[in-house]
Amino acid sequence: MSNTQAMIVDYKESTESYRQLIDSTGEDLARPGLQDTPIRAAKAFAHLTKGYHQNLEEVVNGAVFPSTNRELVLVQNIEFYSLCEHHMLPFHGVAHVGYLPNGQVLGLSKFARIVDMFARRLQIQENLSEQIAQTIMDVTGCRGVAVVMDASHMCMMMRGVGKQHSTTRSTAMLGEYKHDNQARNEFLDAVPKRRPAF
């Protein structure tokens, strides 16, 4: 079954849930601006959580190729968008993924597709970093994977503590990156530096 087929959903239940949610605010669901909002919101939510319906084998699509290169490969500034599993508010940012090949390499676009597959779920950034790293390790059989993610979280910015300039950096290190300080430092030195929030 392809990813497209898996995304064919019946929006009836989620549309009704959005109708009830909007109605609970005291809004008038009959007014022109809101008449189609429940179905639009249901479709948007399905898109934002489509990672649950994706299959890793189809995402990678056989794009693992033989290579004699054993040096760092870094794919940086992969933008991602996700939903916080605690408040279902967005968080977004960039991922930097590095790995040390061990006889084979992964097609470059697949890093972005793997990031998206896990980001398009209800998440916390710390787990997201680890899921991406472990998946790339499993798919490539590489000697080590390092992932750094920088993100802004709407649950900190729009509500609660209300810190609009805060950002979060998470890391995940597997294989040689866990124990080899030289390899780890090479990766961290190559990753773009965080820009000041203000």
Short mmCIF file of C-alpha atoms in Angstrom, two decimals:
data_model
loop_
_atom_site.label_atom_id
_atom_site.label_comp_id
_atom_site.label_asym_id
_atom_site.label_seq_id
_atom_site.Cartn_x
_atom_site.Cartn_y
_atom_site.Cartn_z
CA MET A 1 0.00 0.00 0.00
CA SER A 2 1.45 3.41 -0.93
CA ASN A 3 1.63 6.44 1.33
CA THR A 4 -1.04 8.16 -0.77
CA GLN A 5 -3.48 5.30 -0.31
CA ALA A 6 -2.79 5.19 3.42
CA MET A 7 -3.76 8.86 3.69
CA ILE A 8 -7.27 8.32 2.31
CA VAL A 9 -9.33 8.96 5.43
CA ASP A 10 -12.90 9.49 6.47
CA TYR A 11 -12.90 12.95 8.03
CA LYS A 12 -16.41 12.63 9.46
CA GLU A 13 -15.39 11.90 13.06
CA SER A 14 -12.57 14.46 13.25
CA THR A 15 -14.72 17.09 11.54
CA GLU A 16 -17.41 16.62 14.19
CA SER A 17 -14.76 16.89 16.92
CA TYR A 18 -13.60 20.22 15.50
CA ARG A 19 -17.22 21.41 15.30
CA GLN A 20 -17.65 20.67 19.00
CA LEU A 21 -14.36 22.30 19.89
CA ILE A 22 -15.18 25.52 18.02
CA ASP A 23 -18.72 25.50 19.43
CA SER A 24 -17.30 25.26 22.96
CA THR A 25 -15.71 28.72 22.51
CA GLY A 26 -19.16 30.28 22.02
CA GLU A 27 -18.49 30.98 18.34
CA ASP A 28 -21.25 30.84 15.74
CA LEU A 29 -20.48 27.90 13.47
CA ALA A 30 -23.03 29.18 10.97
CA ARG A 31 -21.16 32.39 10.19
CA PRO A 32 -19.50 32.39 6.75
CA GLY A 33 -15.91 32.37 7.99
CA LEU A 34 -16.44 29.22 10.06
CA GLN A 35 -18.83 27.13 7.99
CA ASP A 36 -16.09 25.03 6.39
CA THR A 37 -13.52 25.36 9.17
CA PRO A 38 -14.20 21.97 10.84
CA ILE A 39 -13.49 19.99 7.65
CA ARG A 40 -10.50 22.17 6.77
CA ALA A 41 -9.09 21.70 10.27
CA ALA A 42 -9.64 17.93 10.08
CA LYS A 43 -7.76 17.75 6.78
CA ALA A 44 -4.96 19.95 8.12
CA PHE A 45 -4.57 17.76 11.20
CA ALA A 46 -4.42 14.64 9.02
CA HIS A 47 -1.61 16.27 7.03
CA LEU A 48 0.27 17.32 10.17
CA THR A 49 0.14 13.75 11.51
CA LYS A 50 0.66 11.86 8.24
CA GLY A 51 3.88 10.35 9.59
CA TYR A 52 1.77 7.72 11.35
CA HIS A 53 0.67 6.43 7.95
CA GLN A 54 4.09 6.34 6.29
CA ASN A 55 6.18 3.24 5.82
CA LEU A 56 9.97 3.50 6.23
CA GLU A 57 10.66 1.04 3.43
CA GLU A 58 8.67 3.18 1.00
CA VAL A 59 10.22 6.41 2.30
CA VAL A 60 13.76 5.08 1.73
CA ASN A 61 12.68 3.40 -1.53
CA GLY A 62 15.89 1.39 -1.87
CA ALA A 63 18.10 4.49 -2.04
CA VAL A 64 21.07 2.93 -0.21
CA PHE A 65 24.16 2.80 -2.44
CA PRO A 66 27.65 1.28 -2.15
CA SER A 67 30.44 3.76 -1.36
CA THR A 68 34.07 3.65 -0.23
CA ASN A 69 33.71 7.01 1.55
CA ARG A 70 34.19 6.65 5.31
CA GLU A 71 34.31 10.35 6.20
CA LEU A 72 31.60 12.55 7.69
CA VAL A 73 28.54 13.17 5.54
CA LEU A 74 26.49 16.08 6.88
CA VAL A 75 23.04 17.10 5.68
CA GLN A 76 22.21 20.38 7.38
CA ASN A 77 19.37 22.87 7.74
CA ILE A 78 16.57 20.36 7.08
CA GLU A 79 13.50 22.35 8.07
CA PHE A 80 10.81 20.49 9.97
CA TYR A 81 7.39 21.14 11.47
CA SER A 82 5.86 19.08 14.24
CA LEU A 83 3.18 19.11 16.95
CA CYS A 84 3.97 19.03 20.65
CA GLU A 85 2.33 15.95 22.16
CA HIS A 86 1.55 17.82 25.38
CA HIS A 87 -0.45 20.75 23.99
CA MET A 88 -0.77 19.89 20.29
CA LEU A 89 0.82 23.24 19.44
CA PRO A 90 3.45 23.48 16.69
CA PHE A 91 7.18 23.44 17.09
CA HIS A 92 9.46 23.98 14.14
CA GLY A 93 13.09 24.41 13.28
CA VAL A 94 15.99 22.75 11.50
CA ALA A 95 17.70 19.39 11.79
CA HIS A 96 21.38 18.70 11.08
CA VAL A 97 22.19 15.03 10.42
CA GLY A 98 25.70 13.62 10.12
CA TYR A 99 26.86 10.04 9.74
CA LEU A 100 30.00 7.98 9.16
CA PRO A 101 29.40 5.56 6.27
CA ASN A 102 30.42 1.93 6.50
CA GLY A 103 30.38 0.72 2.89
CA GLN A 104 27.11 2.32 1.85
CA VAL A 105 25.45 5.73 1.74
CA LEU A 106 21.84 6.93 1.83
CA GLY A 107 20.37 9.11 -0.93
CA LEU A 108 20.49 12.70 0.30
CA SER A 109 16.79 13.46 -0.10
CA LYS A 110 15.96 10.51 2.16
CA PHE A 111 17.34 12.33 5.20
CA ALA A 112 14.69 15.02 4.77
CA ARG A 113 12.00 12.39 4.18
CA ILE A 114 12.97 10.50 7.34
CA VAL A 115 12.95 13.73 9.36
CA ASP A 116 9.48 14.53 8.02
CA MET A 117 8.13 11.04 8.65
CA PHE A 118 8.87 11.33 12.37
CA ALA A 119 8.16 15.07 12.68
CA ARG A 120 4.65 14.62 11.26
CA ARG A 121 3.49 12.95 14.48
CA LEU A 122 2.67 14.09 17.99
CA GLN A 123 6.16 14.51 19.37
CA ILE A 124 8.64 15.90 21.82
CA GLN A 125 11.87 17.19 20.33
CA GLU A 126 14.09 14.97 22.47
CA ASN A 127 12.45 11.77 21.18
CA LEU A 128 12.31 13.07 17.62
CA SER A 129 16.11 13.50 17.56
CA GLU A 130 16.63 9.94 18.79
CA GLN A 131 14.12 8.41 16.36
CA ILE A 132 15.82 10.04 13.37
CA ALA A 133 19.28 8.96 14.50
CA GLN A 134 18.28 5.35 15.21
CA THR A 135 16.46 5.03 11.90
CA ILE A 136 19.44 6.25 9.88
CA MET A 137 21.71 3.88 11.83
CA ASP A 138 19.38 0.97 11.07
CA VAL A 139 18.91 1.82 7.39
CA THR A 140 22.55 2.45 6.52
CA GLY A 141 24.46 0.20 8.93
CA CYS A 142 26.82 3.15 9.39
CA ARG A 143 29.54 3.49 12.04
CA GLY A 144 27.85 6.40 13.75
CA VAL A 145 25.02 8.94 13.47
CA ALA A 146 24.73 12.39 15.04
CA VAL A 147 21.62 14.55 14.99
CA VAL A 148 21.26 18.13 16.21
CA MET A 149 17.87 19.84 16.14
CA ASP A 150 17.13 23.51 16.86
CA ALA A 151 13.49 24.48 17.30
CA SER A 152 11.05 27.09 18.53
CA HIS A 153 8.09 25.78 20.52
CA MET A 154 4.73 27.52 20.38
CA CYS A 155 3.78 25.93 23.72
CA MET A 156 6.49 28.15 25.28
CA MET A 157 5.84 31.16 23.06
CA MET A 158 2.05 31.47 22.71
CA ARG A 159 0.96 30.26 26.14
CA GLY A 160 2.31 29.48 29.59
CA VAL A 161 5.71 31.07 30.18
CA GLY A 162 5.37 33.23 27.03
CA LYS A 163 9.06 33.38 26.04
CA GLN A 164 8.99 34.37 22.37
CA HIS A 165 12.76 34.30 21.86
CA SER A 166 13.49 30.91 23.42
CA THR A 167 14.84 28.07 21.30
CA THR A 168 15.67 24.47 22.14
CA ARG A 169 18.62 22.40 20.90
CA SER A 170 18.52 18.61 21.23
CA THR A 171 21.17 16.08 20.21
CA ALA A 172 21.35 12.35 19.62
CA MET A 173 24.66 10.52 19.20
CA LEU A 174 24.97 6.85 18.23
CA GLY A 175 27.83 4.52 17.41
CA GLU A 176 31.26 6.14 17.12
CA TYR A 177 29.80 9.54 17.96
CA LYS A 178 28.94 8.28 21.41
CA HIS A 179 32.51 7.32 22.34
CA ASP A 180 34.89 9.06 19.91
CA ASN A 181 35.39 12.67 21.01
CA GLN A 182 37.31 13.57 17.85
CA ALA A 183 34.46 12.39 15.61
CA ARG A 184 31.90 14.11 17.83
CA ASN A 185 33.82 17.41 17.80
CA GLU A 186 34.28 17.26 14.02
CA PHE A 187 30.53 16.94 13.62
CA LEU A 188 29.67 19.65 16.14
CA ASP A 189 32.22 22.04 14.58
CA ALA A 190 30.64 21.47 11.16
CA VAL A 191 27.07 22.07 12.35
CA PRO A 192 25.86 25.67 11.80
CA LYS A 193 26.04 27.73 14.96
CA ARG A 194 22.81 28.79 16.58
CA ARG A 195 21.91 32.39 15.86
CA PRO A 196 21.07 34.55 18.86
CA ALA A 197 17.30 34.77 19.37
CA PHE A 198 17.50 38.58 19.65
#
